[in-house]
Amino acid sequence: MNVQLQHIYKNFGAVQANDDVSLSVESGAIHGLLGENGAGKSTLVKILSGFITRDRGEILLNGQPAGIKTPADAIRAGVGMLHQDPLDFPPMTVLDNFVSGRPGGLFINQRAASHEFKALTSQFNFELDVDEQVSNLTVGERQQLEIVRLLALGVQTLILDEPTTGISASQKSALFAALKKLAAQGKSVIFVSHKLDDVAELCHAVTVMRAGHVVGTATIPCPSARLVSMMFGRELAAPSKPQTCRDDVVLQVQHLALSDGRMDVRIDRLDVHCGEVIGLAGLEGSGQRLFLLACAGILRPAAGDVRLHAARNGLSSMAGKPYHDFLKAGVGYLPADRLREGLIWGLTIQDHVALRTPASSAFIDRDSTRQNAELAIQTFNIRGRTDTRAGQLSGGNQQRTQLALLPPALNLVLMEHPTRGLDIESTIWVWQQLIARCQAGTAILFASSDLDEIVQYSDRVIVFSGGKVSAPIDTTSLSAETLGEMIGGKF
Amino acid sequence: MNENSKTTRPPGASALSLRVSRAAYYQLGALLISLLFMALIVIFSGESPLRVVSSLWDGAFGTADQFARVLATLTPLLLCASGLIYTFTAGLYNLGVEGQIVVGAVATTWVLRALQNQVPAPLVIALGIIAGMAGGMLWGLLAGALNVYGKISEIFAGLGLNFVAQGLAIYLIFGPWKRPGVASMSGTEPFDESLWLGRIGQTEASPVALVIALVVLIITIVVMRNTYYGLRLKAVGQNPRAAFILGIPSTRLLLSSFAICGAFAGIAGALQVVALFHRLIPSISSSLGFLALLVVMLISFNALWILPMAFFFSGLNVGSLQLPMALRLESSLAGVIQGTLVLFALLARGLSERAGKIKRSQ
């Protein structure tokens, strides 16, 4: 099916996620959609598949305007989307999932459905058992189930959002073969990815997005340097962090293996020194968070060891130790999702300060906690009062509150997106505070999707791409091109 | 984006006052609607609402005996409501409070039976109350362990344990502890009068029991307002994940809230035995645990409001007893009134939060 998106606009609050985006995909084509985090690709495909309603703009299917407002509209119009995390029903069987979402009468014709399912799966060489429970399937198998389910619903245009993350090499080749077959049948495929190799292998053409705009379109083959320069097309900021590294190691990672059921991350060896800042680059959800959680003691590693510097006896293994011991060892973790993991919606700033203060008696000393809260509000320039609830603060002020709550003396600070939602002056100010910590010997590991921030403030950079982890690279020897290619999975 | 220059006043100030007043309007609206609803019910059953009100008032406060009965109902209600403040604050619906009362009463009866005539009576009573507290606490901890370690919803764990506790009481009454000669629903053999907690005259009210309940209430208010424990419990109840990351030991806190609630309910059960019934009866809890749940839901888990609301509910309960005689209405009208109030209050809270969310998202 021929798909045309014309002048699509969508904003979320002040963020212009799609700003006059147009995209055209011929029937029989596999079209890649490339871009950094927050470039607007997911928003665009969710608009096409009815999960998000557009503010303005037109969707034409085979030249006819299509009034897609809900996912059901999209399916009826022949557009189906495969989400990054499969939207299926894990406690139900494969067959039940296959027939779910189907328009139909009161009764399910199990035999006919099973027959249809087997015909479709054998056509694509997918090996799926109809009676298996979906919770026992791998991510790749769940994708295959979702694809045949959408095809059975008569989908003519298939959208896939980052489908190659978390699946095995053989599942990937089965997926690619299936997509090529679909294209050969005249269906169109939109393939959202950040992996340059995958796009080069599969797609006929590619559109690159950046900051809500379409930057350009290219036909494949196309030199990856050109795609990288379109994706990240700018000079990176100059490194500006003063030298604060010392010789002693504060964190040592050995043969670490992590898994969240979807992605496996392996890090063989990493030594982080006192006063050092290491930036974790890569698209969101490439394994950085798992690594930070493991260093914080929140995620148990599947194998390997995290060793932390303890006061007198040098490095000691933290294997099997509870989160509380990591806190005692001077580890501070700052999560990205402030209201879900960092702060408590209904509690005030003063309450948060009290929660973070080591209690000397059972009773809260109101006056001193209020003074501490006021001090935090002043020094971190938080727009709020001591009795303002966390949920009433704006995003930037929630971030400042989180930073203000970090205990003063820490050996290791782990952060996700430390300055997201802050203006430039506040960002600079926050990093001044953090670098002052480094001068006192604190090491910092932080994940950020802002490459400038990574290059500016890190001593070394580690790149994550779909669970693959690069060796640490000195920031001074980085260029935008190498970084872009590594984020795209080439290393 | 420079958000600091955009806002000129603290964002909290206006938002907070708006939120409180909206919630207050909704609550007031809920009260009016539920009064109207109850008036309609009364009118449909062929009575005048005003006569029902005056009859309820007479039933509760007409005589000293009746007022004493209100106080006797108030005591367990205060205890259970205070306990439920802890579990609700921790984000838990401890429906097992009924069973915790029963096990408290069973433990007290056991100690009284074992020690009577062997140690001085006041000591027996004191040990009995302590045993009741311990029994309720254990029963609460059991529900807590099922919830925290067994990942069973505390609602189902509590309800299941209620049945077990009730079964235990009935087994004891009809089995090992049956009255000499004949076992009956009227309970075990009454204890000697020396083991009765002091009463006001010949009424049902026991000043000691009431004082114990008030002390527990005051402790609860202080803990919730002024201690780290109360604050941490709030944190765990509102966002267990963030509380964990902030370094708050959530498992221990959840278990302790079950233990405290169970202990207070256990004291209530003990007092039902030593101050009111002077024996173990099958309906020892008189469903006051469930009534306490309604009280705490109605007051939005704010301990300061327990006393007035529990007093109001006790008055309704006692006042309604004479409805059948005075007006030929069912005495269960009190339950209807209480349920209606809570339903509309919860509805108002839900609507108010939804309105707030819509407003925020705009």
Short mmCIF file of N, CA, C and O in Angstrom, two decimals, chain A residues 95-186:
data_model
loop_
_atom_site.label_atom_id
_atom_site.label_comp_id
_atom_site.label_asym_id
_atom_site.label_seq_id
_atom_site.Cartn_x
_atom_site.Cartn_y
_atom_site.Cartn_z
N LEU A 95 -2.46 -19.09 20.21
CA LEU A 95 -3.65 -19.06 19.37
C LEU A 95 -4.64 -17.98 19.88
O LEU A 95 -5.21 -17.25 19.08
N ASP A 96 -4.80 -17.90 21.20
CA ASP A 96 -5.69 -16.88 21.75
C ASP A 96 -5.21 -15.49 21.37
O ASP A 96 -6.01 -14.60 21.04
N ASN A 97 -3.90 -15.29 21.42
CA ASN A 97 -3.36 -14.00 21.01
C ASN A 97 -3.61 -13.75 19.54
O ASN A 97 -3.91 -12.63 19.13
N PHE A 98 -3.45 -14.81 18.76
CA PHE A 98 -3.61 -14.68 17.32
C PHE A 98 -5.02 -14.22 16.96
O PHE A 98 -5.19 -13.37 16.09
N VAL A 99 -6.02 -14.74 17.65
CA VAL A 99 -7.40 -14.36 17.28
C VAL A 99 -7.88 -13.10 18.01
O VAL A 99 -8.93 -12.58 17.70
N SER A 100 -7.09 -12.62 18.98
CA SER A 100 -7.56 -11.44 19.71
C SER A 100 -7.49 -10.22 18.80
O SER A 100 -6.65 -10.13 17.93
N GLY A 101 -8.39 -9.30 19.03
CA GLY A 101 -8.41 -8.09 18.22
C GLY A 101 -9.11 -8.26 16.89
O GLY A 101 -9.15 -7.37 16.07
N ARG A 102 -9.66 -9.45 16.68
CA ARG A 102 -10.31 -9.74 15.42
C ARG A 102 -11.77 -9.35 15.48
O ARG A 102 -12.44 -9.64 16.46
N PRO A 103 -12.28 -8.69 14.46
CA PRO A 103 -13.72 -8.47 14.48
C PRO A 103 -14.38 -9.82 14.25
O PRO A 103 -13.82 -10.66 13.56
N GLY A 104 -15.52 -10.05 14.82
CA GLY A 104 -16.14 -11.36 14.59
C GLY A 104 -17.32 -11.56 15.50
O GLY A 104 -17.64 -10.72 16.32
N GLY A 105 -17.93 -12.70 15.36
CA GLY A 105 -19.15 -12.98 16.11
C GLY A 105 -18.87 -13.44 17.51
O GLY A 105 -17.85 -13.11 18.12
N LEU A 106 -19.79 -14.23 18.02
CA LEU A 106 -19.74 -14.63 19.41
C LEU A 106 -18.72 -15.75 19.63
O LEU A 106 -18.06 -15.81 20.65
N PHE A 107 -18.60 -16.62 18.65
CA PHE A 107 -17.79 -17.81 18.86
C PHE A 107 -16.49 -17.76 18.06
O PHE A 107 -16.42 -17.14 17.00
N ILE A 108 -15.48 -18.42 18.58
CA ILE A 108 -14.20 -18.48 17.89
C ILE A 108 -14.11 -19.83 17.19
O ILE A 108 -14.33 -20.87 17.82
N ASN A 109 -13.81 -19.78 15.92
CA ASN A 109 -13.58 -21.04 15.22
C ASN A 109 -12.11 -21.42 15.39
O ASN A 109 -11.24 -21.00 14.63
N GLN A 110 -11.86 -22.21 16.45
CA GLN A 110 -10.49 -22.54 16.82
C GLN A 110 -9.78 -23.25 15.68
O GLN A 110 -8.62 -22.96 15.40
N ARG A 111 -10.47 -24.18 15.05
CA ARG A 111 -9.81 -25.03 14.06
C ARG A 111 -9.39 -24.19 12.84
O ARG A 111 -8.25 -24.26 12.40
N ALA A 112 -10.31 -23.32 12.39
CA ALA A 112 -9.99 -22.49 11.23
C ALA A 112 -8.85 -21.54 11.57
O ALA A 112 -7.93 -21.33 10.77
N ALA A 113 -8.91 -20.98 12.77
CA ALA A 113 -7.87 -20.03 13.16
C ALA A 113 -6.52 -20.73 13.22
O ALA A 113 -5.51 -20.21 12.74
N SER A 114 -6.53 -21.92 13.79
CA SER A 114 -5.28 -22.67 13.91
C SER A 114 -4.72 -23.01 12.53
O SER A 114 -3.52 -22.93 12.29
N HIS A 115 -5.63 -23.33 11.63
CA HIS A 115 -5.23 -23.65 10.27
C HIS A 115 -4.58 -22.44 9.60
O HIS A 115 -3.51 -22.53 9.00
N GLU A 116 -5.24 -21.31 9.73
CA GLU A 116 -4.75 -20.08 9.13
C GLU A 116 -3.38 -19.71 9.72
O GLU A 116 -2.45 -19.31 9.01
N PHE A 117 -3.28 -19.89 11.04
CA PHE A 117 -2.04 -19.55 11.73
C PHE A 117 -0.90 -20.40 11.18
O PHE A 117 0.19 -19.89 10.88
N LYS A 118 -1.16 -21.69 11.01
CA LYS A 118 -0.09 -22.58 10.55
C LYS A 118 0.31 -22.25 9.12
O LYS A 118 1.50 -22.29 8.77
N ALA A 119 -0.68 -21.89 8.30
CA ALA A 119 -0.36 -21.54 6.92
C ALA A 119 0.55 -20.32 6.88
O ALA A 119 1.55 -20.28 6.15
N LEU A 120 0.20 -19.31 7.69
CA LEU A 120 0.99 -18.08 7.68
C LEU A 120 2.40 -18.32 8.21
O LEU A 120 3.38 -17.84 7.65
N THR A 121 2.50 -19.05 9.33
CA THR A 121 3.83 -19.23 9.92
C THR A 121 4.73 -20.06 9.00
O THR A 121 5.91 -19.77 8.88
N SER A 122 4.14 -21.05 8.34
CA SER A 122 5.01 -21.87 7.48
C SER A 122 5.45 -21.07 6.26
O SER A 122 6.55 -21.25 5.75
N GLN A 123 4.62 -20.13 5.84
CA GLN A 123 4.99 -19.28 4.71
C GLN A 123 6.26 -18.48 5.03
O GLN A 123 7.08 -18.22 4.17
N PHE A 124 6.39 -18.07 6.31
CA PHE A 124 7.55 -17.25 6.68
C PHE A 124 8.61 -18.03 7.45
O PHE A 124 9.52 -17.44 8.02
N ASN A 125 8.47 -19.34 7.52
CA ASN A 125 9.41 -20.18 8.27
C ASN A 125 9.50 -19.78 9.75
O ASN A 125 10.57 -19.82 10.35
N PHE A 126 8.39 -19.32 10.31
CA PHE A 126 8.37 -19.06 11.75
C PHE A 126 7.99 -20.36 12.44
O PHE A 126 7.11 -21.08 11.98
N GLU A 127 8.67 -20.65 13.54
CA GLU A 127 8.32 -21.87 14.26
C GLU A 127 7.63 -21.52 15.56
O GLU A 127 8.27 -21.16 16.54
N LEU A 128 6.32 -21.57 15.54
CA LEU A 128 5.54 -21.21 16.72
C LEU A 128 4.52 -22.30 17.00
O LEU A 128 3.87 -22.79 16.07
N ASP A 129 4.37 -22.66 18.26
CA ASP A 129 3.41 -23.67 18.66
C ASP A 129 2.13 -22.96 19.11
O ASP A 129 2.16 -22.10 19.98
N VAL A 130 0.99 -23.35 18.52
CA VAL A 130 -0.27 -22.64 18.81
C VAL A 130 -0.66 -22.74 20.27
O VAL A 130 -1.33 -21.85 20.79
N ASP A 131 -0.28 -23.82 20.94
CA ASP A 131 -0.75 -24.00 22.32
C ASP A 131 0.21 -23.45 23.36
O ASP A 131 -0.08 -23.49 24.56
N GLU A 132 1.36 -22.97 22.92
CA GLU A 132 2.33 -22.45 23.88
C GLU A 132 1.80 -21.17 24.52
O GLU A 132 1.09 -20.38 23.89
N GLN A 133 2.16 -20.97 25.79
CA GLN A 133 1.76 -19.73 26.46
C GLN A 133 2.75 -18.64 26.06
O GLN A 133 3.95 -18.87 26.00
N VAL A 134 2.22 -17.44 25.78
CA VAL A 134 3.07 -16.39 25.23
C VAL A 134 4.18 -15.98 26.22
O VAL A 134 5.27 -15.60 25.82
N SER A 135 3.90 -16.12 27.52
CA SER A 135 4.94 -15.73 28.48
C SER A 135 6.18 -16.61 28.37
O SER A 135 7.24 -16.23 28.86
N ASN A 136 6.06 -17.78 27.73
CA ASN A 136 7.23 -18.64 27.57
C ASN A 136 8.02 -18.33 26.30
O ASN A 136 9.03 -18.97 26.05
N LEU A 137 7.53 -17.40 25.49
CA LEU A 137 8.20 -17.14 24.22
C LEU A 137 9.32 -16.11 24.39
O LEU A 137 9.29 -15.31 25.31
N THR A 138 10.28 -16.14 23.48
CA THR A 138 11.29 -15.09 23.45
C THR A 138 10.71 -13.86 22.76
O THR A 138 9.65 -13.94 22.11
N VAL A 139 11.43 -12.74 22.89
CA VAL A 139 10.95 -11.51 22.26
C VAL A 139 10.81 -11.71 20.75
O VAL A 139 9.84 -11.27 20.14
N GLY A 140 11.77 -12.42 20.16
CA GLY A 140 11.73 -12.65 18.72
C GLY A 140 10.49 -13.44 18.31
O GLY A 140 9.84 -13.13 17.32
N GLU A 141 10.15 -14.46 19.11
CA GLU A 141 8.96 -15.25 18.79
C GLU A 141 7.69 -14.45 18.97
O GLU A 141 6.73 -14.60 18.20
N ARG A 142 7.69 -13.57 19.97
CA ARG A 142 6.50 -12.73 20.16
C ARG A 142 6.33 -11.78 18.99
O ARG A 142 5.20 -11.50 18.58
N GLN A 143 7.46 -11.29 18.46
CA GLN A 143 7.38 -10.46 17.26
C GLN A 143 6.76 -11.23 16.10
O GLN A 143 5.90 -10.72 15.39
N GLN A 144 7.21 -12.47 15.93
CA GLN A 144 6.69 -13.28 14.82
C GLN A 144 5.20 -13.48 14.96
O GLN A 144 4.43 -13.35 14.00
N LEU A 145 4.76 -13.74 16.20
CA LEU A 145 3.33 -13.91 16.46
C LEU A 145 2.57 -12.64 16.10
O LEU A 145 1.52 -12.68 15.45
N GLU A 146 3.13 -11.50 16.50
CA GLU A 146 2.47 -10.23 16.24
C GLU A 146 2.39 -9.96 14.72
O GLU A 146 1.38 -9.47 14.22
N ILE A 147 3.46 -10.31 14.02
CA ILE A 147 3.45 -10.09 12.57
C ILE A 147 2.35 -10.91 11.91
O ILE A 147 1.54 -10.38 11.14
N VAL A 148 2.27 -12.20 12.23
CA VAL A 148 1.23 -13.01 11.57
C VAL A 148 -0.16 -12.58 12.01
O VAL A 148 -1.11 -12.63 11.25
N ARG A 149 -0.28 -12.12 13.26
CA ARG A 149 -1.59 -11.64 13.71
C ARG A 149 -2.02 -10.44 12.88
O ARG A 149 -3.16 -10.37 12.40
N LEU A 150 -1.08 -9.49 12.68
CA LEU A 150 -1.43 -8.30 11.90
C LEU A 150 -1.72 -8.66 10.46
O LEU A 150 -2.66 -8.14 9.85
N LEU A 151 -0.95 -9.61 9.89
CA LEU A 151 -1.18 -10.00 8.50
C LEU A 151 -2.55 -10.64 8.35
O LEU A 151 -3.27 -10.39 7.38
N ALA A 152 -2.93 -11.45 9.35
CA ALA A 152 -4.24 -12.09 9.28
C ALA A 152 -5.36 -11.07 9.34
O ALA A 152 -6.47 -11.32 8.87
N LEU A 153 -5.08 -9.91 9.93
CA LEU A 153 -6.08 -8.86 9.99
C LEU A 153 -6.13 -8.06 8.68
O LEU A 153 -6.86 -7.09 8.57
N GLY A 154 -5.29 -8.45 7.73
CA GLY A 154 -5.33 -7.80 6.43
C GLY A 154 -4.48 -6.55 6.32
O GLY A 154 -4.76 -5.65 5.52
N VAL A 155 -3.43 -6.49 7.13
CA VAL A 155 -2.58 -5.30 7.11
C VAL A 155 -1.79 -5.23 5.81
O VAL A 155 -1.22 -6.23 5.37
N GLN A 156 -1.79 -4.06 5.19
CA GLN A 156 -1.05 -3.86 3.94
C GLN A 156 0.23 -3.05 4.16
O GLN A 156 1.12 -3.04 3.32
N THR A 157 0.27 -2.33 5.28
CA THR A 157 1.48 -1.58 5.62
C THR A 157 1.88 -1.98 7.04
O THR A 157 1.07 -1.89 7.96
N LEU A 158 3.11 -2.42 7.19
CA LEU A 158 3.57 -2.90 8.49
C LEU A 158 4.64 -1.94 9.00
O LEU A 158 5.59 -1.62 8.29
N ILE A 159 4.46 -1.47 10.24
CA ILE A 159 5.45 -0.59 10.86
C ILE A 159 6.17 -1.38 11.94
O ILE A 159 5.53 -2.05 12.75
N LEU A 160 7.49 -1.31 11.96
CA LEU A 160 8.24 -2.00 13.00
C LEU A 160 9.12 -0.99 13.72
O LEU A 160 9.87 -0.25 13.09
N ASP A 161 8.97 -0.93 15.06
CA ASP A 161 9.73 0.05 15.84
C ASP A 161 10.88 -0.67 16.54
O ASP A 161 10.66 -1.47 17.43
N GLU A 162 12.10 -0.40 16.11
CA GLU A 162 13.33 -1.00 16.68
C GLU A 162 13.17 -2.51 16.86
O GLU A 162 13.34 -3.02 17.96
N PRO A 163 12.87 -3.23 15.79
CA PRO A 163 12.55 -4.65 15.99
C PRO A 163 13.76 -5.54 16.23
O PRO A 163 13.60 -6.67 16.65
N THR A 164 14.97 -5.07 15.96
CA THR A 164 16.11 -5.98 16.05
C THR A 164 16.82 -5.93 17.39
O THR A 164 17.85 -6.56 17.57
N THR A 165 16.25 -5.20 18.36
CA THR A 165 16.86 -5.17 19.68
C THR A 165 16.32 -6.33 20.49
O THR A 165 15.11 -6.50 20.59
N GLY A 166 17.22 -7.13 21.03
CA GLY A 166 16.79 -8.20 21.93
C GLY A 166 16.39 -9.49 21.23
O GLY A 166 15.81 -10.36 21.86
N ILE A 167 16.69 -9.62 19.95
CA ILE A 167 16.36 -10.89 19.29
C ILE A 167 17.66 -11.54 18.80
O ILE A 167 18.67 -10.87 18.59
N SER A 168 17.62 -12.85 18.59
CA SER A 168 18.83 -13.57 18.22
C SER A 168 19.15 -13.35 16.74
O SER A 168 18.32 -12.87 15.97
N ALA A 169 20.37 -13.73 16.37
CA ALA A 169 20.80 -13.53 14.98
C ALA A 169 19.92 -14.32 14.02
O ALA A 169 19.54 -13.82 12.95
N SER A 170 19.54 -15.56 14.40
CA SER A 170 18.73 -16.35 13.47
C SER A 170 17.31 -15.78 13.38
O SER A 170 16.71 -15.78 12.32
N GLN A 171 16.81 -15.28 14.51
CA GLN A 171 15.48 -14.65 14.46
C GLN A 171 15.53 -13.40 13.59
O GLN A 171 14.57 -13.08 12.88
N LYS A 172 16.67 -12.69 13.68
CA LYS A 172 16.79 -11.48 12.87
C LYS A 172 16.77 -11.84 11.39
O LYS A 172 16.08 -11.18 10.60
N SER A 173 17.50 -12.89 11.00
CA SER A 173 17.52 -13.20 9.57
C SER A 173 16.15 -13.71 9.12
O SER A 173 15.72 -13.42 8.01
N ALA A 174 15.44 -14.44 10.01
CA ALA A 174 14.07 -14.87 9.66
C ALA A 174 13.17 -13.66 9.49
O ALA A 174 12.34 -13.60 8.56
N LEU A 175 13.34 -12.69 10.38
CA LEU A 175 12.52 -11.48 10.31
C LEU A 175 12.78 -10.74 9.00
O LEU A 175 11.85 -10.35 8.30
N PHE A 176 14.07 -10.59 8.66
CA PHE A 176 14.41 -9.84 7.45
C PHE A 176 13.89 -10.56 6.20
O PHE A 176 13.35 -9.93 5.29
N ALA A 177 14.02 -11.89 6.20
CA ALA A 177 13.51 -12.65 5.05
C ALA A 177 12.01 -12.44 4.92
O ALA A 177 11.47 -12.24 3.81
N ALA A 178 11.31 -12.46 6.07
CA ALA A 178 9.85 -12.29 6.04
C ALA A 178 9.49 -10.91 5.51
O ALA A 178 8.57 -10.76 4.70
N LEU A 179 10.23 -9.89 5.97
CA LEU A 179 9.90 -8.52 5.53
C LEU A 179 10.15 -8.37 4.03
O LEU A 179 9.36 -7.72 3.34
N LYS A 180 11.23 -9.00 3.55
CA LYS A 180 11.50 -8.90 2.11
C LYS A 180 10.39 -9.59 1.31
O LYS A 180 9.97 -9.11 0.26
N LYS A 181 9.92 -10.70 1.85
CA LYS A 181 8.84 -11.42 1.19
C LYS A 181 7.57 -10.57 1.13
O LYS A 181 6.89 -10.50 0.11
N LEU A 182 7.28 -9.89 2.25
CA LEU A 182 6.10 -9.03 2.30
C LEU A 182 6.20 -7.92 1.27
O LEU A 182 5.23 -7.59 0.58
N ALA A 183 7.41 -7.33 1.17
CA ALA A 183 7.60 -6.26 0.20
C ALA A 183 7.39 -6.79 -1.21
O ALA A 183 6.77 -6.14 -2.05
N ALA A 184 7.90 -8.01 -1.44
CA ALA A 184 7.74 -8.60 -2.77
C ALA A 184 6.27 -8.83 -3.10
O ALA A 184 5.86 -8.79 -4.26
N GLN A 185 5.45 -9.03 -2.05
CA GLN A 185 4.00 -9.22 -2.28
C GLN A 185 3.29 -7.88 -2.52
O GLN A 185 2.08 -7.84 -2.68
N GLY A 186 4.05 -6.78 -2.45
CA GLY A 186 3.44 -5.48 -2.69
C GLY A 186 3.03 -4.74 -1.44
O GLY A 186 2.45 -3.65 -1.51
#
